Amino acid sequence: MYYGKVEICGLDTSKLKTLTSEEKRELLLRASGGDGAARDELIFANLRLVLSVIQRFSGSRENMDDLFQVGCIGLLKSIDRFDLDKEVEFSTYAVPMIIGEVRRYLRDNASLRVSRSLRDLAYKALTVREETLRHENREATLDEIAKALGVGVHEVTEAMSSVADPVSLYEPIYNDGADPIYVMDQISDESCSDEAWLENIALKEALSKLTPRERSIIELRYYGGKTQTEIAARIGISQAQVSRLEKSALSQIRKQM
């Protein structure tokens, strides 16, 4: 898509014919009777509508030409299923159909796979948010969305997070003209820091200087999650002896480190 023009998939939509309501109705009537030429004319006359709908998905990582083609599938379904007996404009019926088709495509082609029920809840939540924005010109709160859908706020939060686009670790978040700062530059793993690495070496060195019984008590107590009573029963001494040996071992470790 070229943002300075109205060209997409090699098609210049500015050259497409604009139909009046009467012309649309006449073409829909003919198309419903099997007139292929009328159906084709309806398709081309409404490609601008598809373009306007997919622009709301411009923030996604999908190619806009692909989304345009998916939107056209929604347009085709709208033409084939439109009920002329209902007092509603064709565009009013077609827009939700096109949006639904695009959303299904985005859902089924998401980078991260999540359950269908979670995705469905997410898109229902997004629909509530869009309706609130359109009718009240404001963003719906999570509480309002949860109440409208009859679910908990936590479920809404989890569902909406599941359909958010993943961010690359190499996504630039700041650039002052010099070297950019990437997402990965803001992420750290303290367990792998130089300090933690050196501390781990010192701890292993300190443990190696304990007696076999003291080392066994420390490992069972702090790595095995055992109580002093459980350790006492396991190695055949009293709980008081375990307590004394543990204190002595900890004191030695502190001195070593």
PDB file of C-alpha atoms in Angstrom:
ATOM      1  CA  MET A   1       0.000   0.000   0.000  1.00  0.00           C
ATOM      2  CA  TYR A   2       1.217   3.487  -0.799  1.00  0.00           C
ATOM      3  CA  TYR A   3       0.081   5.918   1.877  1.00  0.00           C
ATOM      4  CA  GLY A   4       0.279   9.010  -0.358  1.00  0.00           C
ATOM      5  CA  LYS A   5      -2.084   7.441  -2.909  1.00  0.00           C
ATOM      6  CA  VAL A   6      -5.098   5.173  -3.030  1.00  0.00           C
ATOM      7  CA  GLU A   7      -3.314   2.283  -4.717  1.00  0.00           C
ATOM      8  CA  ILE A   8      -3.385  -1.224  -3.352  1.00  0.00           C
ATOM      9  CA  CYS A   9      -2.760  -4.595  -5.012  1.00  0.00           C
ATOM     10  CA  GLY A  10      -1.937  -2.598  -8.165  1.00  0.00           C
ATOM     11  CA  LEU A  11      -5.411  -1.022  -8.200  1.00  0.00           C
ATOM     12  CA  ASP A  12      -6.025   2.751  -8.189  1.00  0.00           C
ATOM     13  CA  THR A  13      -9.268   3.048  -6.224  1.00  0.00           C
ATOM     14  CA  SER A  14      -9.660   6.721  -7.121  1.00  0.00           C
ATOM     15  CA  LYS A  15     -10.710   5.612 -10.614  1.00  0.00           C
ATOM     16  CA  LEU A  16     -13.500   3.363  -9.374  1.00  0.00           C
ATOM     17  CA  LYS A  17     -17.138   4.234  -9.979  1.00  0.00           C
ATOM     18  CA  THR A  18     -19.254   5.602  -7.119  1.00  0.00           C
ATOM     19  CA  LEU A  19     -22.790   4.197  -6.959  1.00  0.00           C
ATOM     20  CA  THR A  20     -25.941   5.825  -5.656  1.00  0.00           C
ATOM     21  CA  SER A  21     -28.173   3.916  -3.220  1.00  0.00           C
ATOM     22  CA  GLU A  22     -30.622   3.199  -6.033  1.00  0.00           C
ATOM     23  CA  GLU A  23     -27.862   1.862  -8.296  1.00  0.00           C
ATOM     24  CA  LYS A  24     -26.536  -0.365  -5.503  1.00  0.00           C
ATOM     25  CA  ARG A  25     -29.973  -1.761  -4.827  1.00  0.00           C
ATOM     26  CA  GLU A  26     -30.564  -2.471  -8.515  1.00  0.00           C
ATOM     27  CA  LEU A  27     -27.203  -4.241  -8.830  1.00  0.00           C
ATOM     28  CA  LEU A  28     -27.822  -6.244  -5.640  1.00  0.00           C
ATOM     29  CA  LEU A  29     -31.185  -7.331  -6.992  1.00  0.00           C
ATOM     30  CA  ARG A  30     -29.621  -8.445 -10.265  1.00  0.00           C
ATOM     31  CA  ALA A  31     -26.691 -10.144  -8.498  1.00  0.00           C
ATOM     32  CA  SER A  32     -29.068 -12.097  -6.259  1.00  0.00           C
ATOM     33  CA  GLY A  33     -30.679 -13.404  -9.435  1.00  0.00           C
ATOM     34  CA  GLY A  34     -27.379 -14.757 -10.722  1.00  0.00           C
ATOM     35  CA  ASP A  35     -26.193 -11.809 -12.824  1.00  0.00           C
ATOM     36  CA  GLY A  36     -22.406 -12.148 -12.716  1.00  0.00           C
ATOM     37  CA  ALA A  37     -21.759  -8.785 -14.394  1.00  0.00           C
ATOM     38  CA  ALA A  38     -23.842  -6.974 -11.744  1.00  0.00           C
ATOM     39  CA  ARG A  39     -21.943  -8.802  -9.010  1.00  0.00           C
ATOM     40  CA  ASP A  40     -18.592  -7.791 -10.499  1.00  0.00           C
ATOM     41  CA  GLU A  41     -19.731  -4.164 -10.772  1.00  0.00           C
ATOM     42  CA  LEU A  42     -20.752  -4.196  -7.094  1.00  0.00           C
ATOM     43  CA  ILE A  43     -17.383  -5.622  -6.099  1.00  0.00           C
ATOM     44  CA  PHE A  44     -15.349  -2.979  -7.908  1.00  0.00           C
ATOM     45  CA  ALA A  45     -17.615  -0.147  -6.743  1.00  0.00           C
ATOM     46  CA  ASN A  46     -17.119  -1.165  -3.092  1.00  0.00           C
ATOM     47  CA  LEU A  47     -13.367  -1.712  -3.059  1.00  0.00           C
ATOM     48  CA  ARG A  48     -12.994   1.763  -1.539  1.00  0.00           C
ATOM     49  CA  LEU A  49     -15.091   0.519   1.373  1.00  0.00           C
ATOM     50  CA  VAL A  50     -12.705  -2.419   1.871  1.00  0.00           C
ATOM     51  CA  LEU A  51      -9.746  -0.042   1.814  1.00  0.00           C
ATOM     52  CA  SER A  52     -11.278   2.232   4.438  1.00  0.00           C
ATOM     53  CA  VAL A  53     -11.974  -0.756   6.722  1.00  0.00           C
ATOM     54  CA  ILE A  54      -8.507  -2.320   6.561  1.00  0.00           C
ATOM     55  CA  GLN A  55      -6.833   0.999   7.383  1.00  0.00           C
ATOM     56  CA  ARG A  56      -7.891   0.484  10.996  1.00  0.00           C
ATOM     57  CA  PHE A  57      -5.604  -2.564  11.006  1.00  0.00           C
ATOM     58  CA  SER A  58      -2.594  -0.617   9.733  1.00  0.00           C
ATOM     59  CA  GLY A  59      -0.859  -1.124  13.092  1.00  0.00           C
ATOM     60  CA  SER A  60      -0.683  -4.882  12.583  1.00  0.00           C
ATOM     61  CA  ARG A  61       2.418  -6.550  11.187  1.00  0.00           C
ATOM     62  CA  GLU A  62       0.521  -8.057   8.278  1.00  0.00           C
ATOM     63  CA  ASN A  63       1.065  -6.881   4.709  1.00  0.00           C
ATOM     64  CA  MET A  64      -1.709  -4.419   3.819  1.00  0.00           C
ATOM     65  CA  ASP A  65      -2.120  -5.943   0.349  1.00  0.00           C
ATOM     66  CA  ASP A  66      -2.866  -9.290   2.025  1.00  0.00           C
ATOM     67  CA  LEU A  67      -5.390  -7.664   4.354  1.00  0.00           C
ATOM     68  CA  PHE A  68      -7.032  -5.953   1.376  1.00  0.00           C
ATOM     69  CA  GLN A  69      -7.522  -9.304  -0.336  1.00  0.00           C
ATOM     70  CA  VAL A  70      -8.939 -10.819   2.853  1.00  0.00           C
ATOM     71  CA  GLY A  71     -11.258  -7.818   3.173  1.00  0.00           C
ATOM     72  CA  CYS A  72     -12.461  -8.476  -0.393  1.00  0.00           C
ATOM     73  CA  ILE A  73     -13.522 -11.963   0.714  1.00  0.00           C
ATOM     74  CA  GLY A  74     -15.666 -10.294   3.375  1.00  0.00           C
ATOM     75  CA  LEU A  75     -17.111  -8.005   0.690  1.00  0.00           C
ATOM     76  CA  LEU A  76     -18.003 -10.987  -1.511  1.00  0.00           C
ATOM     77  CA  LYS A  77     -19.769 -12.678   1.409  1.00  0.00           C
ATOM     78  CA  SER A  78     -21.662  -9.447   2.091  1.00  0.00           C
ATOM     79  CA  ILE A  79     -22.894  -9.231  -1.513  1.00  0.00           C
ATOM     80  CA  ASP A  80     -23.948 -12.883  -1.576  1.00  0.00           C
ATOM     81  CA  ARG A  81     -25.730 -12.785   1.805  1.00  0.00           C
ATOM     82  CA  PHE A  82     -27.290  -9.318   1.786  1.00  0.00           C
ATOM     83  CA  ASP A  83     -31.042  -9.362   2.397  1.00  0.00           C
ATOM     84  CA  LEU A  84     -32.790  -6.760   0.245  1.00  0.00           C
ATOM     85  CA  ASP A  85     -35.960  -7.050   2.328  1.00  0.00           C
ATOM     86  CA  LYS A  86     -34.241  -5.461   5.343  1.00  0.00           C
ATOM     87  CA  GLU A  87     -34.242  -1.676   5.592  1.00  0.00           C
ATOM     88  CA  VAL A  88     -30.492  -1.284   5.978  1.00  0.00           C
ATOM     89  CA  GLU A  89     -27.757   0.248   3.837  1.00  0.00           C
ATOM     90  CA  PHE A  90     -25.427  -2.233   2.157  1.00  0.00           C
ATOM     91  CA  SER A  91     -22.340  -0.577   3.674  1.00  0.00           C
ATOM     92  CA  THR A  92     -23.841  -0.895   7.179  1.00  0.00           C
ATOM     93  CA  TYR A  93     -24.106  -4.638   6.614  1.00  0.00           C
ATOM     94  CA  ALA A  94     -20.797  -5.043   4.762  1.00  0.00           C
ATOM     95  CA  VAL A  95     -18.447  -3.263   7.186  1.00  0.00           C
ATOM     96  CA  PRO A  96     -18.867  -5.764  10.096  1.00  0.00           C
ATOM     97  CA  MET A  97     -18.538  -8.644   7.612  1.00  0.00           C
ATOM     98  CA  ILE A  98     -15.261  -7.265   6.270  1.00  0.00           C
ATOM     99  CA  ILE A  99     -13.927  -6.553   9.768  1.00  0.00           C
ATOM    100  CA  GLY A 100     -14.848 -10.071  10.884  1.00  0.00           C
ATOM    101  CA  GLU A 101     -13.052 -11.635   7.936  1.00  0.00           C
ATOM    102  CA  VAL A 102      -9.883  -9.616   8.606  1.00  0.00           C
ATOM    103  CA  ARG A 103      -9.976 -10.440  12.304  1.00  0.00           C
ATOM    104  CA  ARG A 104     -10.335 -14.152  11.599  1.00  0.00           C
ATOM    105  CA  TYR A 105      -7.351 -13.955   9.287  1.00  0.00           C
ATOM    106  CA  LEU A 106      -5.246 -12.139  11.901  1.00  0.00           C
ATOM    107  CA  ARG A 107      -6.371 -14.588  14.586  1.00  0.00           C
ATOM    108  CA  ASP A 108      -5.531 -17.682  12.546  1.00  0.00           C
ATOM    109  CA  ASN A 109      -2.175 -16.274  11.409  1.00  0.00           C
ATOM    110  CA  ALA A 110      -1.018 -14.951  14.783  1.00  0.00           C
ATOM    111  CA  SER A 111       2.675 -15.466  15.622  1.00  0.00           C
ATOM    112  CA  LEU A 112       1.741 -16.925  18.996  1.00  0.00           C
ATOM    113  CA  ARG A 113      -0.876 -19.662  19.115  1.00  0.00           C
ATOM    114  CA  VAL A 114      -3.527 -19.316  21.802  1.00  0.00           C
ATOM    115  CA  SER A 115      -6.801 -21.161  22.364  1.00  0.00           C
ATOM    116  CA  ARG A 116      -9.746 -20.292  20.133  1.00  0.00           C
ATOM    117  CA  SER A 117     -11.929 -19.479  23.156  1.00  0.00           C
ATOM    118  CA  LEU A 118      -9.360 -16.950  24.381  1.00  0.00           C
ATOM    119  CA  ARG A 119      -9.075 -15.364  20.934  1.00  0.00           C
ATOM    120  CA  ASP A 120     -12.866 -15.181  20.589  1.00  0.00           C
ATOM    121  CA  LEU A 121     -13.122 -13.459  23.958  1.00  0.00           C
ATOM    122  CA  ALA A 122     -10.417 -11.006  22.915  1.00  0.00           C
ATOM    123  CA  TYR A 123     -12.253 -10.003  19.753  1.00  0.00           C
ATOM    124  CA  LYS A 124     -15.535  -9.647  21.628  1.00  0.00           C
ATOM    125  CA  ALA A 125     -13.718  -7.329  24.036  1.00  0.00           C
ATOM    126  CA  LEU A 126     -12.298  -5.328  21.138  1.00  0.00           C
ATOM    127  CA  THR A 127     -15.792  -5.042  19.660  1.00  0.00           C
ATOM    128  CA  VAL A 128     -17.135  -3.633  22.948  1.00  0.00           C
ATOM    129  CA  ARG A 129     -14.258  -1.153  23.036  1.00  0.00           C
ATOM    130  CA  GLU A 130     -14.905  -0.041  19.460  1.00  0.00           C
ATOM    131  CA  GLU A 131     -18.645   0.341  20.092  1.00  0.00           C
ATOM    132  CA  THR A 132     -17.990   2.482  23.175  1.00  0.00           C
ATOM    133  CA  LEU A 133     -15.504   4.629  21.257  1.00  0.00           C
ATOM    134  CA  ARG A 134     -17.922   5.113  18.379  1.00  0.00           C
ATOM    135  CA  HIS A 135     -21.005   5.901  20.477  1.00  0.00           C
ATOM    136  CA  GLU A 136     -19.454   7.684  23.480  1.00  0.00           C
ATOM    137  CA  ASN A 137     -16.163   8.967  22.006  1.00  0.00           C
ATOM    138  CA  ARG A 138     -14.099   7.425  24.809  1.00  0.00           C
ATOM    139  CA  GLU A 139     -12.243   4.232  25.643  1.00  0.00           C
ATOM    140  CA  ALA A 140     -14.186   1.604  27.584  1.00  0.00           C
ATOM    141  CA  THR A 141     -12.607   0.570  30.887  1.00  0.00           C
ATOM    142  CA  LEU A 142     -11.679  -3.034  31.594  1.00  0.00           C
ATOM    143  CA  ASP A 143     -14.469  -3.168  34.196  1.00  0.00           C
ATOM    144  CA  GLU A 144     -17.021  -2.029  31.601  1.00  0.00           C
ATOM    145  CA  ILE A 145     -15.805  -4.573  29.036  1.00  0.00           C
ATOM    146  CA  ALA A 146     -15.852  -7.382  31.607  1.00  0.00           C
ATOM    147  CA  LYS A 147     -19.381  -6.450  32.717  1.00  0.00           C
ATOM    148  CA  ALA A 148     -20.644  -6.289  29.119  1.00  0.00           C
ATOM    149  CA  LEU A 149     -19.241  -9.757  28.398  1.00  0.00           C
ATOM    150  CA  GLY A 150     -20.163 -11.281  31.748  1.00  0.00           C
ATOM    151  CA  VAL A 151     -16.612 -12.323  32.617  1.00  0.00           C
ATOM    152  CA  GLY A 152     -13.933 -11.250  35.069  1.00  0.00           C
ATOM    153  CA  VAL A 153     -11.508  -8.384  34.504  1.00  0.00           C
ATOM    154  CA  HIS A 154      -8.583 -10.817  34.700  1.00  0.00           C
ATOM    155  CA  GLU A 155     -10.070 -12.883  31.843  1.00  0.00           C
ATOM    156  CA  VAL A 156     -10.472  -9.773  29.683  1.00  0.00           C
ATOM    157  CA  THR A 157      -6.886  -8.680  30.387  1.00  0.00           C
ATOM    158  CA  GLU A 158      -5.501 -12.128  29.583  1.00  0.00           C
ATOM    159  CA  ALA A 159      -7.567 -12.397  26.388  1.00  0.00           C
ATOM    160  CA  MET A 160      -6.584  -8.979  25.054  1.00  0.00           C
ATOM    161  CA  SER A 161      -2.929  -9.649  25.842  1.00  0.00           C
ATOM    162  CA  SER A 162      -3.127 -12.901  23.881  1.00  0.00           C
ATOM    163  CA  VAL A 163      -3.878 -11.122  20.589  1.00  0.00           C
ATOM    164  CA  ALA A 164      -1.340  -8.315  20.992  1.00  0.00           C
ATOM    165  CA  ASP A 165       1.492  -8.382  18.475  1.00  0.00           C
ATOM    166  CA  PRO A 166       4.754  -9.762  19.915  1.00  0.00           C
ATOM    167  CA  VAL A 167       7.580  -7.240  20.067  1.00  0.00           C
ATOM    168  CA  SER A 168      10.975  -8.120  18.650  1.00  0.00           C
ATOM    169  CA  LEU A 169      13.955  -7.873  20.989  1.00  0.00           C
ATOM    170  CA  TYR A 170      15.591  -5.860  18.212  1.00  0.00           C
ATOM    171  CA  GLU A 171      12.736  -3.331  18.058  1.00  0.00           C
ATOM    172  CA  PRO A 172      14.285   0.168  18.440  1.00  0.00           C
ATOM    173  CA  ILE A 173      12.672   2.156  21.259  1.00  0.00           C
ATOM    174  CA  TYR A 174      14.880   5.245  21.148  1.00  0.00           C
ATOM    175  CA  ASN A 175      17.225   6.840  18.651  1.00  0.00           C
ATOM    176  CA  ASP A 176      18.907  10.214  19.125  1.00  0.00           C
ATOM    177  CA  GLY A 177      20.786  10.056  15.850  1.00  0.00           C
ATOM    178  CA  ALA A 178      23.536   7.857  17.268  1.00  0.00           C
ATOM    179  CA  ASP A 179      23.283   4.163  18.127  1.00  0.00           C
ATOM    180  CA  PRO A 180      19.645   3.181  18.734  1.00  0.00           C
ATOM    181  CA  ILE A 181      18.465   1.573  21.969  1.00  0.00           C
ATOM    182  CA  TYR A 182      16.652  -1.731  21.425  1.00  0.00           C
ATOM    183  CA  VAL A 183      14.134  -3.582  23.592  1.00  0.00           C
ATOM    184  CA  MET A 184      16.781  -6.144  24.509  1.00  0.00           C
ATOM    185  CA  ASP A 185      18.948  -3.334  25.943  1.00  0.00           C
ATOM    186  CA  GLN A 186      16.245  -2.700  28.552  1.00  0.00           C
ATOM    187  CA  ILE A 187      15.962  -6.343  29.612  1.00  0.00           C
ATOM    188  CA  SER A 188      18.290  -7.876  32.126  1.00  0.00           C
ATOM    189  CA  ASP A 189      18.535 -11.237  33.833  1.00  0.00           C
ATOM    190  CA  GLU A 190      19.980 -10.667  37.274  1.00  0.00           C
ATOM    191  CA  SER A 191      20.578 -14.378  37.673  1.00  0.00           C
ATOM    192  CA  CYS A 192      23.142 -14.177  34.859  1.00  0.00           C
ATOM    193  CA  SER A 193      24.895 -10.998  35.971  1.00  0.00           C
ATOM    194  CA  ASP A 194      28.607 -10.899  36.738  1.00  0.00           C
ATOM    195  CA  GLU A 195      27.807 -10.336  40.429  1.00  0.00           C
ATOM    196  CA  ALA A 196      25.510 -13.376  40.595  1.00  0.00           C
ATOM    197  CA  TRP A 197      28.053 -15.497  38.743  1.00  0.00           C
ATOM    198  CA  LEU A 198      30.861 -14.560  41.128  1.00  0.00           C
ATOM    199  CA  GLU A 199      28.576 -15.029  44.140  1.00  0.00           C
ATOM    200  CA  ASN A 200      27.675 -18.516  42.920  1.00  0.00           C
ATOM    201  CA  ILE A 201      31.357 -19.429  42.620  1.00  0.00           C
ATOM    202  CA  ALA A 202      32.026 -18.124  46.135  1.00  0.00           C
ATOM    203  CA  LEU A 203      29.079 -20.086  47.538  1.00  0.00           C
ATOM    204  CA  LYS A 204      30.277 -23.330  45.951  1.00  0.00           C
ATOM    205  CA  GLU A 205      33.752 -22.699  47.356  1.00  0.00           C
ATOM    206  CA  ALA A 206      32.349 -22.066  50.837  1.00  0.00           C
ATOM    207  CA  LEU A 207      30.195 -25.221  50.718  1.00  0.00           C
ATOM    208  CA  SER A 208      33.202 -27.305  49.713  1.00  0.00           C
ATOM    209  CA  LYS A 209      34.953 -26.357  52.971  1.00  0.00           C
ATOM    210  CA  LEU A 210      32.143 -27.727  55.180  1.00  0.00           C
ATOM    211  CA  THR A 211      32.160 -31.219  56.620  1.00  0.00           C
ATOM    212  CA  PRO A 212      30.094 -33.792  54.683  1.00  0.00           C
ATOM    213  CA  ARG A 213      27.391 -33.727  57.398  1.00  0.00           C
ATOM    214  CA  GLU A 214      27.219 -29.910  57.485  1.00  0.00           C
ATOM    215  CA  ARG A 215      27.056 -29.739  53.691  1.00  0.00           C
ATOM    216  CA  SER A 216      24.295 -32.357  53.638  1.00  0.00           C
ATOM    217  CA  ILE A 217      22.260 -30.372  56.182  1.00  0.00           C
ATOM    218  CA  ILE A 218      22.608 -27.113  54.222  1.00  0.00           C
ATOM    219  CA  GLU A 219      21.660 -28.788  50.932  1.00  0.00           C
ATOM    220  CA  LEU A 220      18.624 -30.515  52.432  1.00  0.00           C
ATOM    221  CA  ARG A 221      17.551 -27.372  54.308  1.00  0.00           C
ATOM    222  CA  TYR A 222      17.977 -24.720  51.616  1.00  0.00           C
ATOM    223  CA  TYR A 223      17.903 -26.665  48.356  1.00  0.00           C
ATOM    224  CA  GLY A 224      15.632 -29.539  49.375  1.00  0.00           C
ATOM    225  CA  GLY A 225      13.198 -27.476  51.443  1.00  0.00           C
ATOM    226  CA  LYS A 226      13.333 -29.885  54.414  1.00  0.00           C
ATOM    227  CA  THR A 227      12.625 -28.939  58.032  1.00  0.00           C
ATOM    228  CA  GLN A 228      15.188 -29.531  60.778  1.00  0.00           C
ATOM    229  CA  THR A 229      12.992 -32.343  62.138  1.00  0.00           C
ATOM    230  CA  GLU A 230      12.855 -34.073  58.744  1.00  0.00           C
ATOM    231  CA  ILE A 231      16.632 -33.742  58.345  1.00  0.00           C
ATOM    232  CA  ALA A 232      17.189 -35.130  61.838  1.00  0.00           C
ATOM    233  CA  ALA A 233      15.117 -38.221  61.034  1.00  0.00           C
ATOM    234  CA  ARG A 234      16.872 -38.646  57.721  1.00  0.00           C
ATOM    235  CA  ILE A 235      20.484 -38.552  58.942  1.00  0.00           C
ATOM    236  CA  GLY A 236      19.851 -40.100  62.369  1.00  0.00           C
ATOM    237  CA  ILE A 237      20.610 -37.271  64.844  1.00  0.00           C
ATOM    238  CA  SER A 238      18.471 -35.020  67.050  1.00  0.00           C
ATOM    239  CA  GLN A 239      16.757 -31.850  65.875  1.00  0.00           C
ATOM    240  CA  ALA A 240      18.892 -29.856  68.335  1.00  0.00           C
ATOM    241  CA  GLN A 241      22.063 -31.222  66.747  1.00  0.00           C
ATOM    242  CA  VAL A 242      20.768 -30.316  63.269  1.00  0.00           C
ATOM    243  CA  SER A 243      20.076 -26.763  64.478  1.00  0.00           C
ATOM    244  CA  ARG A 244      23.574 -26.426  65.976  1.00  0.00           C
ATOM    245  CA  LEU A 245      25.302 -27.816  62.875  1.00  0.00           C
ATOM    246  CA  GLU A 246      23.213 -25.576  60.595  1.00  0.00           C
ATOM    247  CA  LYS A 247      24.165 -22.436  62.536  1.00  0.00           C
ATOM    248  CA  SER A 248      27.822 -23.434  62.511  1.00  0.00           C
ATOM    249  CA  ALA A 249      27.738 -24.122  58.766  1.00  0.00           C
ATOM    250  CA  LEU A 250      26.036 -20.774  57.983  1.00  0.00           C
ATOM    251  CA  SER A 251      28.592 -18.958  60.093  1.00  0.00           C
ATOM    252  CA  GLN A 252      31.429 -20.554  58.150  1.00  0.00           C
ATOM    253  CA  ILE A 253      29.779 -19.738  54.808  1.00  0.00           C
ATOM    254  CA  ARG A 254      29.419 -16.069  55.782  1.00  0.00           C
ATOM    255  CA  LYS A 255      33.063 -15.879  56.745  1.00  0.00           C
ATOM    256  CA  GLN A 256      34.152 -17.508  53.490  1.00  0.00           C
ATOM    257  CA  MET A 257      32.025 -15.131  51.376  1.00  0.00           C
TER     258      MET A 257
END
